[in-house]
């Protein structure tokens, strides 16, 4: 039996394992998947988790539930020594250990790119993981509660000021959804005024949403501004110390919530701790058929791989890091592994983009396919339709749909459970304690 080891159970890794399970013959190969998280994060749903339109758990797909024939190892791969066909795994508890393999699949994705701006490491939250989306939502809801009992002034204004840094897809979608939630919340808070709410989107380049062309990109800026947002183009955040945001335009404001979505960086483990070939960005260099260039028994796909884009007219182009590619590459990778195990030739990866689609808040969206652009509700409905069909497994599709239908009947759920971060507070500080020893039951008397 060949031992196949998959590093990372996100889009590309999950689909590779799923397909391998379905296609491998009994005793043909055994599959092991290593990931510190027990689930695939369906990242396109995170902006809707921020807005409370998708339940946090439903944006995660359990690996153990859906990968029944794959051995799941909970841990982080800290090094790949492909020459000796061994990886080092660091579990949450206990000592690091080594796992041997015959064939490796590297699908560890990317990480949020953090720039050395003062205060960002201490103050900002990313938007790549479920817990970040939940925290962003809870922070906003809690800020509304705190602001509502304060007199108007700088402290209250800070609580009602939100800053997103980075105008790519995840930033704009998260920003639009949170703005939509905050605007809707005002109805429940008569103490607060609309003009006290400040939403800033800061983007270093001259435009947002690089995946759509210039005109639709400008339309999105106008649409956000029409809804009261401040969009700062050609602007950098130069400091965020103590929540005081300073921009390169010399503008300054206090912001309770700062969300950092300024791009992807290469996964440092893959870029620096493997003996596989990586390019100048730290991505694994692969051939069009997803085999690692010049190395036997190694494959890679998704956001951590530099995959030649055979559908692009630009020579030397690489596929962009998105779910559209990652999931298709994961599936092809599994088919190609099986082909090589059975002595057949693997196929090259070719995918023509299906266009770009983004939510900008409840009932608002944008879609572009070549010269066709749809905006507003039709684009938003397409966004929901596409993603509910794309989230892996029927079980998850039905759960997400049920929450959307419930919200259509009863409105948004505006509950903050920020207190789950401190579950012992009530027990430790609020529990009734007997004052005198005599009141204690017998076993506790000293
Ligand atoms: C907010 C947001 C919205 C998005 N919306 C869209 C969209 O609408 N459409 C679209 O096409 N794309 C979208 N994307 C991009 C898309 O989600 C990613 O391109 C896609 O998830 C990449 O898949 P992947 O398998 O390469 O990596 P991931 O899905 O990130 O998975 C990587 C996995 O590897 C694991 N891992 C990392 N390091 C290690 C290690 N050292 N050892 C073991 N495991 C490790 C991680 O825990 C993770 O499970 C969005 C992204 C974000 C953040």
Short mmCIF file of C-alpha atoms and ligand atoms in Angstrom, two decimals:
data_model
loop_
_atom_site.label_atom_id
_atom_site.label_comp_id
_atom_site.label_asym_id
_atom_site.label_seq_id
_atom_site.Cartn_x
_atom_site.Cartn_y
_atom_site.Cartn_z
CA UNK A 1 0.00 0.00 0.00
CA UNK A 2 1.30 3.44 -0.92
CA UNK A 3 1.08 6.02 1.86
CA UNK A 4 -0.32 9.37 0.68
CA UNK A 5 0.12 12.29 3.09
CA UNK A 6 -1.91 15.49 2.64
CA UNK A 7 -0.65 18.63 4.41
CA UNK A 8 -3.66 20.89 5.05
CA UNK A 9 -7.38 20.08 4.87
CA UNK A 10 -8.72 23.32 3.36
CA UNK A 11 -10.30 23.55 -0.06
CA UNK A 12 -7.61 21.83 -2.10
CA UNK A 13 -6.65 19.25 0.57
CA UNK A 14 -10.22 18.36 1.52
CA UNK A 15 -11.32 17.83 -2.07
CA UNK A 16 -8.18 15.87 -2.89
CA UNK A 17 -8.83 13.52 0.06
CA UNK A 18 -12.55 13.26 -0.72
CA UNK A 19 -11.90 12.33 -4.33
CA UNK A 20 -9.13 9.89 -3.40
CA UNK A 21 -11.51 8.15 -0.97
CA UNK A 22 -14.06 7.75 -3.73
CA UNK A 23 -11.70 6.60 -6.48
CA UNK A 24 -8.99 4.56 -4.75
CA UNK A 25 -9.44 0.81 -4.86
CA UNK A 26 -9.27 -1.06 -1.58
CA UNK A 27 -5.62 -1.68 -0.62
CA UNK A 28 -4.37 0.62 -3.38
CA UNK A 29 -3.21 3.40 -1.03
CA UNK A 30 -3.87 4.77 2.44
CA UNK A 31 -4.51 8.47 2.91
CA UNK A 32 -3.50 10.57 5.92
CA UNK A 33 -4.42 14.25 6.27
CA UNK A 34 -2.69 16.56 8.75
CA UNK A 35 -4.30 19.85 9.80
CA UNK A 36 -4.38 21.67 13.14
CA UNK A 37 -8.08 22.42 12.58
CA UNK A 38 -10.66 19.60 12.53
CA UNK A 39 -12.56 21.24 9.68
CA UNK A 40 -12.37 22.88 6.25
CA UNK A 41 -13.17 26.59 6.51
CA UNK A 42 -15.54 27.68 3.77
CA UNK A 43 -13.94 31.14 3.59
CA UNK A 44 -16.44 32.68 1.12
CA UNK A 45 -19.04 32.45 3.90
CA UNK A 46 -16.95 34.39 6.43
CA UNK A 47 -18.33 37.83 5.41
CA UNK A 48 -21.81 36.44 6.04
CA UNK A 49 -20.70 34.99 9.37
CA UNK A 50 -19.57 38.54 10.21
CA UNK A 51 -23.10 39.77 9.46
CA UNK A 52 -24.75 36.84 11.25
CA UNK A 53 -26.39 35.66 8.02
CA UNK A 54 -24.53 32.33 8.17
CA UNK A 55 -24.06 30.44 11.44
CA UNK A 56 -20.37 30.22 12.35
CA UNK A 57 -20.42 26.42 12.58
CA UNK A 58 -21.98 26.13 9.13
CA UNK A 59 -18.97 27.84 7.53
CA UNK A 60 -16.87 24.91 8.75
CA UNK A 61 -17.07 21.39 7.32
CA UNK A 62 -15.98 18.59 9.66
CA UNK A 63 -13.09 16.52 8.30
CA UNK A 64 -13.90 13.44 10.37
CA UNK A 65 -17.56 13.46 9.41
CA UNK A 66 -16.95 13.66 5.67
CA UNK A 67 -13.58 11.94 5.22
CA UNK A 68 -14.40 8.55 6.65
CA UNK A 69 -11.61 6.50 5.05
CA UNK A 70 -8.88 9.08 5.62
CA UNK A 71 -6.73 9.06 8.74
CA UNK A 72 -7.00 12.54 10.26
CA UNK A 73 -4.06 13.79 12.32
CA UNK A 74 -4.62 16.94 14.39
CA UNK A 75 -1.38 18.89 14.21
CA UNK A 76 0.71 21.43 12.33
CA UNK A 77 3.34 20.25 9.87
CA UNK A 78 6.42 22.24 10.83
CA UNK A 79 8.88 20.79 8.30
CA UNK A 80 8.87 18.65 5.16
CA UNK A 81 11.98 16.57 4.49
CA UNK A 82 11.01 15.17 1.13
CA UNK A 83 14.44 13.67 0.48
CA UNK A 84 13.73 11.28 3.37
CA UNK A 85 9.91 11.21 2.78
CA UNK A 86 9.12 12.43 6.28
CA UNK A 87 7.27 15.39 7.81
CA UNK A 88 7.49 16.74 11.36
CA UNK A 89 4.15 17.27 13.06
CA UNK A 90 3.57 19.48 16.09
CA UNK A 91 0.39 18.45 17.93
CA UNK A 92 -1.48 20.80 20.28
CA UNK A 93 -0.23 18.73 23.26
CA UNK A 94 2.76 16.45 23.69
CA UNK A 95 5.98 16.20 21.73
CA UNK A 96 6.45 16.73 18.01
CA UNK A 97 6.62 13.50 15.99
CA UNK A 98 7.53 12.38 12.50
CA UNK A 99 5.24 10.86 9.88
CA UNK A 100 6.62 8.91 6.96
CA UNK A 101 5.00 8.80 3.54
CA UNK A 102 5.54 7.63 -0.04
CA UNK A 103 3.76 10.50 -1.73
CA UNK A 104 3.06 14.00 -0.43
CA UNK A 105 0.31 16.50 -1.31
CA UNK A 106 1.03 20.06 -0.17
CA UNK A 107 -2.18 22.06 0.24
CA UNK A 108 -1.51 24.26 3.29
CA UNK A 109 -2.99 27.46 1.81
CA UNK A 110 -1.79 30.98 2.48
CA UNK A 111 -1.69 33.21 5.56
CA UNK A 112 -2.83 36.80 6.12
CA UNK A 113 -0.06 39.18 5.05
CA UNK A 114 0.73 41.43 7.99
CA UNK A 115 2.81 44.55 7.41
CA UNK A 116 5.00 46.07 10.16
CA UNK A 117 2.65 48.98 10.90
CA UNK A 118 2.79 50.09 14.58
CA UNK A 119 -0.19 48.90 16.59
CA UNK A 120 -1.56 46.48 13.97
CA UNK A 121 -0.28 43.31 15.66
CA UNK A 122 -1.88 44.40 18.96
CA UNK A 123 -5.16 45.88 17.70
CA UNK A 124 -6.22 44.34 14.39
CA UNK A 125 -8.16 41.15 13.60
CA UNK A 126 -7.79 39.18 10.34
CA UNK A 127 -10.66 37.70 8.32
CA UNK A 128 -9.51 34.25 7.27
CA UNK A 129 -10.78 32.02 10.05
CA UNK A 130 -14.17 31.37 11.64
CA UNK A 131 -13.12 32.68 15.06
CA UNK A 132 -12.04 35.97 13.49
CA UNK A 133 -15.39 36.44 11.74
CA UNK A 134 -17.26 35.66 14.99
CA UNK A 135 -15.06 38.06 16.98
CA UNK A 136 -15.60 40.89 14.46
CA UNK A 137 -19.37 40.48 14.70
CA UNK A 138 -19.37 40.22 18.50
CA UNK A 139 -17.08 43.25 18.83
CA UNK A 140 -19.44 45.38 16.75
CA UNK A 141 -22.55 44.24 18.63
CA UNK A 142 -20.87 44.77 22.00
CA UNK A 143 -19.67 48.22 20.91
CA UNK A 144 -23.26 49.21 20.15
CA UNK A 145 -24.34 48.12 23.66
CA UNK A 146 -21.45 50.01 25.28
CA UNK A 147 -21.94 53.14 23.16
CA UNK A 148 -25.67 53.29 23.87
CA UNK A 149 -25.10 54.03 27.58
CA UNK A 150 -22.38 56.66 27.03
CA UNK A 151 -22.97 60.36 26.46
CA UNK A 152 -22.09 61.60 22.94
CA UNK A 153 -18.36 62.27 22.75
CA UNK A 154 -15.01 60.80 21.70
CA UNK A 155 -15.38 57.51 23.62
CA UNK A 156 -18.75 56.80 22.06
CA UNK A 157 -17.51 57.84 18.61
CA UNK A 158 -14.55 55.45 18.88
CA UNK A 159 -16.87 52.55 19.72
CA UNK A 160 -18.92 53.29 16.61
CA UNK A 161 -15.92 53.57 14.26
CA UNK A 162 -14.84 50.57 12.17
CA UNK A 163 -11.77 50.38 9.91
CA UNK A 164 -11.03 47.75 7.26
CA UNK A 165 -7.54 47.77 5.78
CA UNK A 166 -7.35 46.22 2.29
CA UNK A 167 -9.88 46.52 -0.53
CA UNK A 168 -9.52 43.05 -2.05
CA UNK A 169 -12.42 40.62 -2.21
CA UNK A 170 -12.42 39.52 1.42
CA UNK A 171 -12.02 43.11 2.69
CA UNK A 172 -14.79 44.58 0.55
CA UNK A 173 -17.17 41.70 1.24
CA UNK A 174 -16.53 41.81 5.00
CA UNK A 175 -16.82 45.61 5.00
CA UNK A 176 -20.09 45.62 3.02
CA UNK A 177 -21.66 42.93 5.21
CA UNK A 178 -20.62 44.59 8.48
CA UNK A 179 -21.87 47.98 7.25
CA UNK A 180 -25.17 46.36 6.38
CA UNK A 181 -25.42 44.82 9.86
CA UNK A 182 -24.46 48.08 11.62
CA UNK A 183 -27.00 50.12 9.63
CA UNK A 184 -29.74 47.61 10.43
CA UNK A 185 -28.76 47.62 14.12
CA UNK A 186 -29.40 51.37 14.43
CA UNK A 187 -33.15 50.64 14.36
CA UNK A 188 -32.77 48.74 17.65
CA UNK A 189 -30.67 51.48 19.27
CA UNK A 190 -32.70 54.71 19.40
CA UNK A 191 -29.92 56.16 21.63
CA UNK A 192 -27.51 56.20 18.65
CA UNK A 193 -27.61 58.41 15.55
CA UNK A 194 -26.71 57.38 11.97
CA UNK A 195 -24.12 60.15 11.68
CA UNK A 196 -22.23 58.73 14.67
CA UNK A 197 -21.46 55.55 12.78
CA UNK A 198 -18.16 55.73 10.85
CA UNK A 199 -16.96 53.02 8.47
CA UNK A 200 -13.53 53.47 6.86
CA UNK A 201 -12.14 51.26 4.07
CA UNK A 202 -8.45 51.96 3.45
CA UNK A 203 -6.79 50.71 0.25
CA UNK A 204 -3.18 51.30 -0.78
CA UNK A 205 -3.85 51.23 -4.53
CA UNK A 206 -6.12 53.46 -6.60
CA UNK A 207 -8.97 50.94 -6.83
CA UNK A 208 -10.74 48.18 -4.96
CA UNK A 209 -11.76 44.65 -6.02
CA UNK A 210 -8.90 43.90 -8.44
CA UNK A 211 -10.84 40.86 -9.73
CA UNK A 212 -13.39 43.09 -11.51
CA UNK A 213 -12.60 45.70 -14.16
CA UNK A 214 -12.31 49.45 -13.49
CA UNK A 215 -15.91 50.54 -14.06
CA UNK A 216 -17.59 48.01 -11.80
CA UNK A 217 -14.80 48.66 -9.25
CA UNK A 218 -15.71 52.39 -9.26
CA UNK A 219 -19.39 51.51 -8.97
CA UNK A 220 -18.66 49.57 -5.77
CA UNK A 221 -16.83 52.58 -4.29
CA UNK A 222 -19.78 54.85 -5.09
CA UNK A 223 -22.24 52.31 -3.69
CA UNK A 224 -20.34 52.05 -0.39
CA UNK A 225 -20.04 55.84 -0.15
CA UNK A 226 -23.76 56.22 -0.84
CA UNK A 227 -24.33 54.03 2.20
CA UNK A 228 -22.26 56.42 4.33
CA UNK A 229 -18.84 54.71 4.18
CA UNK A 230 -15.51 56.49 3.74
CA UNK A 231 -13.37 54.81 1.07
CA UNK A 232 -9.73 55.96 1.18
CA UNK A 233 -7.93 54.99 -2.07
CA UNK A 234 -4.17 55.44 -2.62
CA UNK A 235 -3.88 55.55 1.17
CA UNK A 236 -1.84 53.62 3.72
CA UNK A 237 -2.48 53.05 7.40
CA UNK A 238 0.72 54.34 9.04
CA UNK A 239 -0.21 53.59 12.65
CA UNK A 240 -2.97 51.93 14.65
CA UNK A 241 -1.43 52.19 18.11
CA UNK A 242 -4.02 52.02 20.88
CA UNK A 243 -6.79 52.00 18.25
CA UNK A 244 -5.80 55.48 17.05
CA UNK A 245 -5.61 55.13 13.26
CA UNK A 246 -3.31 57.45 11.31
CA UNK A 247 -3.44 57.49 7.51
CA UNK A 248 -0.77 58.53 5.00
CA UNK A 249 -3.08 61.42 4.07
CA UNK A 250 -2.57 62.77 7.64
CA UNK A 251 -6.18 61.96 8.54
CA UNK A 252 -6.58 60.51 12.05
CA UNK A 253 -9.42 58.90 13.98
CA UNK A 254 -10.01 56.48 16.85
CA UNK A 255 -11.40 53.10 15.87
CA UNK A 256 -12.59 50.35 18.22
CA UNK A 257 -12.56 47.69 15.50
CA UNK A 258 -9.72 47.35 12.97
CA UNK A 259 -9.90 44.49 10.47
CA UNK A 260 -6.76 43.64 8.50
CA UNK A 261 -7.48 42.16 5.06
CA UNK A 262 -4.48 43.52 3.18
CA UNK A 263 -3.67 40.45 1.14
CA UNK A 264 -2.26 36.94 1.38
CA UNK A 265 1.27 35.92 2.26
CA UNK A 266 2.93 32.58 1.52
CA UNK A 267 2.53 29.96 4.24
CA UNK A 268 5.87 30.31 6.12
CA UNK A 269 6.17 26.56 6.72
CA UNK A 270 5.90 25.80 3.03
CA UNK A 271 8.08 28.74 1.96
CA UNK A 272 10.90 28.17 4.46
CA UNK A 273 10.80 24.70 6.01
CA UNK A 274 10.62 22.29 3.10
CA UNK A 275 13.15 20.98 0.61
CA UNK A 276 10.60 21.39 -2.19
CA UNK A 277 11.28 24.02 -4.88
CA UNK A 278 9.57 27.35 -4.09
CA UNK A 279 9.43 30.55 -6.15
CA UNK A 280 10.37 34.07 -5.02
CA UNK A 281 6.95 34.44 -3.30
CA UNK A 282 7.42 31.23 -1.30
CA UNK A 283 4.94 29.19 -3.37
CA UNK A 284 5.63 25.57 -4.36
CA UNK A 285 6.53 25.43 -8.05
CA UNK A 286 4.37 22.88 -9.88
CA UNK A 287 3.89 21.70 -13.42
CA UNK A 288 0.53 22.13 -15.17
CA UNK A 289 -0.45 18.63 -13.99
CA UNK A 290 0.18 19.72 -10.32
CA UNK A 291 3.29 17.56 -9.82
CA UNK A 292 6.01 19.50 -8.03
CA UNK A 293 8.58 20.61 -10.57
CA UNK A 294 11.56 18.28 -10.83
CA UNK A 295 10.68 16.23 -7.73
CA UNK A 296 9.14 12.75 -7.76
CA UNK A 297 6.19 11.79 -5.52
CA UNK A 298 5.25 15.37 -4.59
CA UNK A 299 2.14 17.31 -5.57
CA UNK A 300 0.78 20.73 -4.62
CA UNK A 301 -2.31 22.84 -5.30
CA UNK A 302 -4.32 25.80 -4.04
CA UNK A 303 -3.09 29.05 -2.52
CA UNK A 304 0.33 27.64 -1.57
CA UNK A 305 1.24 26.59 -5.13
CA UNK A 306 2.37 28.50 -8.21
CA UNK A 307 0.20 26.70 -10.79
CA UNK A 308 0.65 27.62 -14.48
CA UNK A 309 -2.57 29.19 -15.78
CA UNK A 310 -3.03 27.51 -19.15
CA UNK A 311 -6.33 29.36 -19.70
CA UNK A 312 -4.61 32.76 -19.58
CA UNK A 313 -3.33 34.40 -22.79
CA UNK A 314 -0.46 35.91 -20.75
CA UNK A 315 2.67 33.74 -21.03
CA UNK A 316 3.96 32.54 -17.66
CA UNK A 317 0.73 33.49 -15.84
CA UNK A 318 -0.13 31.62 -12.63
CA UNK A 319 -3.65 30.83 -11.39
CA UNK A 320 -4.94 33.41 -8.92
CA UNK A 321 -5.43 32.28 -5.32
CA UNK A 322 -9.14 31.63 -5.01
CA UNK A 323 -11.57 28.88 -4.12
CA UNK A 324 -12.65 28.43 -7.74
CA UNK A 325 -9.15 27.16 -8.54
CA UNK A 326 -8.29 25.49 -5.21
CA UNK A 327 -11.25 23.14 -5.26
CA UNK A 328 -10.84 22.19 -8.91
CA UNK A 329 -7.11 21.69 -8.47
CA UNK A 330 -7.75 19.48 -5.42
CA UNK A 331 -10.06 17.24 -7.42
CA UNK A 332 -7.76 17.05 -10.44
CA UNK A 333 -4.80 16.35 -8.20
CA UNK A 334 -6.59 13.28 -6.79
CA UNK A 335 -7.47 12.04 -10.29
CA UNK A 336 -3.88 12.58 -11.43
CA UNK A 337 -2.43 10.72 -8.44
CA UNK A 338 -4.66 7.75 -9.21
CA UNK A 339 -3.69 7.93 -12.87
CA UNK A 340 0.02 7.76 -12.03
CA UNK A 341 -0.55 4.93 -9.51
CA UNK A 342 -2.18 2.97 -12.34
CA UNK A 343 0.51 3.84 -14.87
CA UNK A 344 -1.50 6.42 -16.82
CA UNK A 345 -0.52 9.98 -17.74
CA UNK A 346 -1.78 12.84 -15.50
CA UNK A 347 -3.79 15.65 -17.12
CA UNK A 348 -2.91 19.36 -17.07
CA UNK A 349 -5.00 21.82 -15.07
CA UNK A 350 -7.00 24.19 -17.28
CA UNK A 351 -9.87 26.26 -15.94
CA UNK A 352 -11.52 29.25 -17.58
CA UNK A 353 -12.78 31.66 -14.93
CA UNK A 354 -16.52 31.62 -14.25
CA UNK A 355 -16.35 35.33 -13.40
CA UNK A 356 -16.25 37.16 -10.09
CA UNK A 357 -19.06 37.55 -7.63
CA UNK A 358 -19.16 39.39 -4.31
CA UNK A 359 -21.69 40.22 -1.63
CA UNK A 360 -21.78 43.84 -0.47
CA UNK A 361 -24.33 43.33 2.30
CA UNK A 362 -27.88 42.01 2.60
CA UNK A 363 -29.59 42.31 -0.81
CA UNK A 364 -26.51 43.90 -2.42
CA UNK A 365 -23.83 42.40 -4.62
CA UNK A 366 -21.79 42.57 -7.81
CA UNK A 367 -21.09 39.97 -10.48
CA UNK A 368 -18.87 40.25 -13.53
CA UNK A 369 -18.28 37.73 -16.31
CA UNK A 370 -16.21 39.27 -19.09
CA UNK A 371 -18.26 42.33 -20.15
CA UNK A 372 -21.44 41.28 -18.38
CA UNK A 373 -21.92 43.10 -15.08
CA UNK A 374 -24.83 42.62 -12.69
CA UNK A 375 -25.28 44.69 -9.54
CA UNK A 376 -27.65 44.87 -6.59
CA UNK A 377 -30.16 42.17 -5.67
CA UNK A 378 -29.75 39.91 -8.76
CA UNK A 379 -25.99 39.69 -8.15
CA UNK A 380 -26.55 39.08 -4.43
CA UNK A 381 -29.03 36.27 -5.16
CA UNK A 382 -26.52 34.73 -7.57
CA UNK A 383 -23.86 34.98 -4.87
CA UNK A 384 -26.02 33.11 -2.38
CA UNK A 385 -27.18 30.58 -4.97
CA UNK A 386 -23.64 29.84 -6.10
CA UNK A 387 -22.19 29.44 -2.61
CA UNK A 388 -24.98 27.35 -1.16
CA UNK A 389 -24.43 24.94 -4.03
CA UNK A 390 -20.64 25.11 -3.71
CA UNK A 391 -20.28 24.48 0.05
CA UNK A 392 -19.24 20.83 0.39
CA UNK A 393 -21.85 18.24 1.44
CA UNK A 394 -25.64 18.30 1.34
CA UNK A 395 -25.76 18.44 5.10
CA UNK A 396 -24.02 21.87 5.10
CA UNK A 397 -26.07 23.18 2.15
CA UNK A 398 -29.34 22.40 3.94
CA UNK A 399 -28.20 23.94 7.24
CA UNK A 400 -27.09 27.19 5.55
CA UNK A 401 -30.29 27.41 3.53
CA UNK A 402 -32.40 26.83 6.65
CA UNK A 403 -30.72 29.77 8.42
CA UNK A 404 -31.29 32.05 5.39
CA UNK A 405 -34.96 31.08 5.23
CA UNK A 406 -35.40 31.59 8.97
CA UNK A 407 -33.81 35.05 8.69
CA UNK A 408 -36.15 35.90 5.79
CA UNK A 409 -39.08 35.20 8.16
CA UNK A 410 -37.77 36.66 11.43
CA UNK A 411 -35.01 39.09 10.39
CA UNK A 412 -31.35 39.18 11.41
CA UNK A 413 -30.15 37.56 14.59
CA UNK A 414 -28.50 40.44 16.50
CA UNK A 415 -27.28 38.58 19.54
CA UNK A 416 -23.67 38.95 20.66
CA UNK A 417 -22.10 36.06 22.53
CA UNK A 418 -18.82 37.86 23.18
CA UNK A 419 -19.06 36.59 26.76
CA UNK A 420 -18.18 33.05 25.56
CA UNK A 421 -14.59 34.32 25.53
CA UNK A 422 -14.77 34.47 29.36
CA UNK A 423 -16.90 31.48 30.33
CA UNK A 424 -15.65 31.34 33.96
CA UNK A 425 -16.40 34.97 34.87
CA UNK A 426 -19.92 34.33 36.16
CA UNK A 427 -18.81 31.22 38.05
CA UNK A 428 -15.74 32.82 39.64
CA UNK A 429 -17.06 36.26 40.52
CA UNK A 430 -20.81 35.77 40.80
CA UNK A 431 -21.23 32.33 42.48
CA UNK A 432 -22.90 32.31 45.94
CA UNK A 433 -20.42 31.10 48.59
CA UNK A 434 -21.32 30.12 52.12
CA UNK A 435 -19.86 32.70 54.51
CA UNK A 436 -19.33 30.32 57.44
CA UNK A 437 -17.74 26.87 57.55
CA UNK A 438 -20.73 25.50 59.50
CA UNK A 439 -22.92 26.04 56.42
CA UNK A 440 -20.76 23.74 54.33
CA UNK A 441 -21.93 20.17 53.65
CA UNK A 442 -19.99 17.61 55.73
CA UNK A 443 -17.39 16.49 53.16
CA UNK A 444 -16.18 20.13 52.73
CA UNK A 445 -15.74 20.92 56.46
CA UNK A 446 -12.14 21.28 57.61
C1 LIG B 1 -13.02 36.18 3.65
C2 LIG B 1 -12.68 35.41 2.41
C3 LIG B 1 -13.62 35.32 1.39
C4 LIG B 1 -13.31 34.61 0.23
N1 LIG B 1 -14.25 34.55 -0.77
C5 LIG B 1 -13.96 33.87 -1.90
C6 LIG B 1 -14.93 33.78 -2.94
O1 LIG B 1 -16.03 34.31 -2.83
N2 LIG B 1 -14.60 33.06 -4.05
C7 LIG B 1 -13.39 32.45 -4.19
O2 LIG B 1 -13.16 31.81 -5.22
N3 LIG B 1 -12.45 32.53 -3.24
C8 LIG B 1 -12.70 33.21 -2.09
N4 LIG B 1 -11.75 33.29 -1.10
C9 LIG B 1 -10.44 32.63 -1.28
C10 LIG B 1 -10.51 31.14 -0.99
O3 LIG B 1 -11.22 30.86 0.19
C11 LIG B 1 -9.10 30.56 -0.93
O4 LIG B 1 -8.46 30.86 -2.14
C12 LIG B 1 -9.12 29.05 -0.72
O5 LIG B 1 -9.60 28.75 0.56
C13 LIG B 1 -7.73 28.44 -0.89
O6 LIG B 1 -7.81 27.05 -0.65
P1 LIG B 1 -6.53 26.25 -0.11
O7 LIG B 1 -6.95 24.84 0.03
O8 LIG B 1 -5.35 26.55 -0.93
O9 LIG B 1 -6.23 26.88 1.32
P2 LIG B 1 -7.18 26.94 2.59
O10 LIG B 1 -8.60 26.74 2.24
O11 LIG B 1 -6.79 28.20 3.31
O12 LIG B 1 -6.72 25.67 3.45
C14 LIG B 1 -5.42 25.51 3.97
C15 LIG B 1 -5.50 24.49 5.10
O13 LIG B 1 -4.17 24.15 5.47
C16 LIG B 1 -4.08 24.13 6.88
N5 LIG B 1 -2.67 24.40 7.23
C17 LIG B 1 -2.02 25.58 7.15
N6 LIG B 1 -0.74 25.42 7.52
C18 LIG B 1 -0.61 24.11 7.86
C19 LIG B 1 0.48 23.34 8.34
N7 LIG B 1 1.68 23.88 8.55
N8 LIG B 1 0.27 22.02 8.62
C20 LIG B 1 -0.95 21.47 8.40
N9 LIG B 1 -2.01 22.15 7.93
C21 LIG B 1 -1.83 23.46 7.67
C22 LIG B 1 -5.05 25.21 7.35
O14 LIG B 1 -5.47 24.98 8.69
C23 LIG B 1 -6.18 25.04 6.35
O15 LIG B 1 -7.15 24.12 6.80
C24 LIG B 1 -12.04 33.99 0.08
C25 LIG B 1 -11.11 34.07 1.12
C26 LIG B 1 -11.41 34.78 2.28
C27 LIG B 1 -10.39 34.86 3.38
#
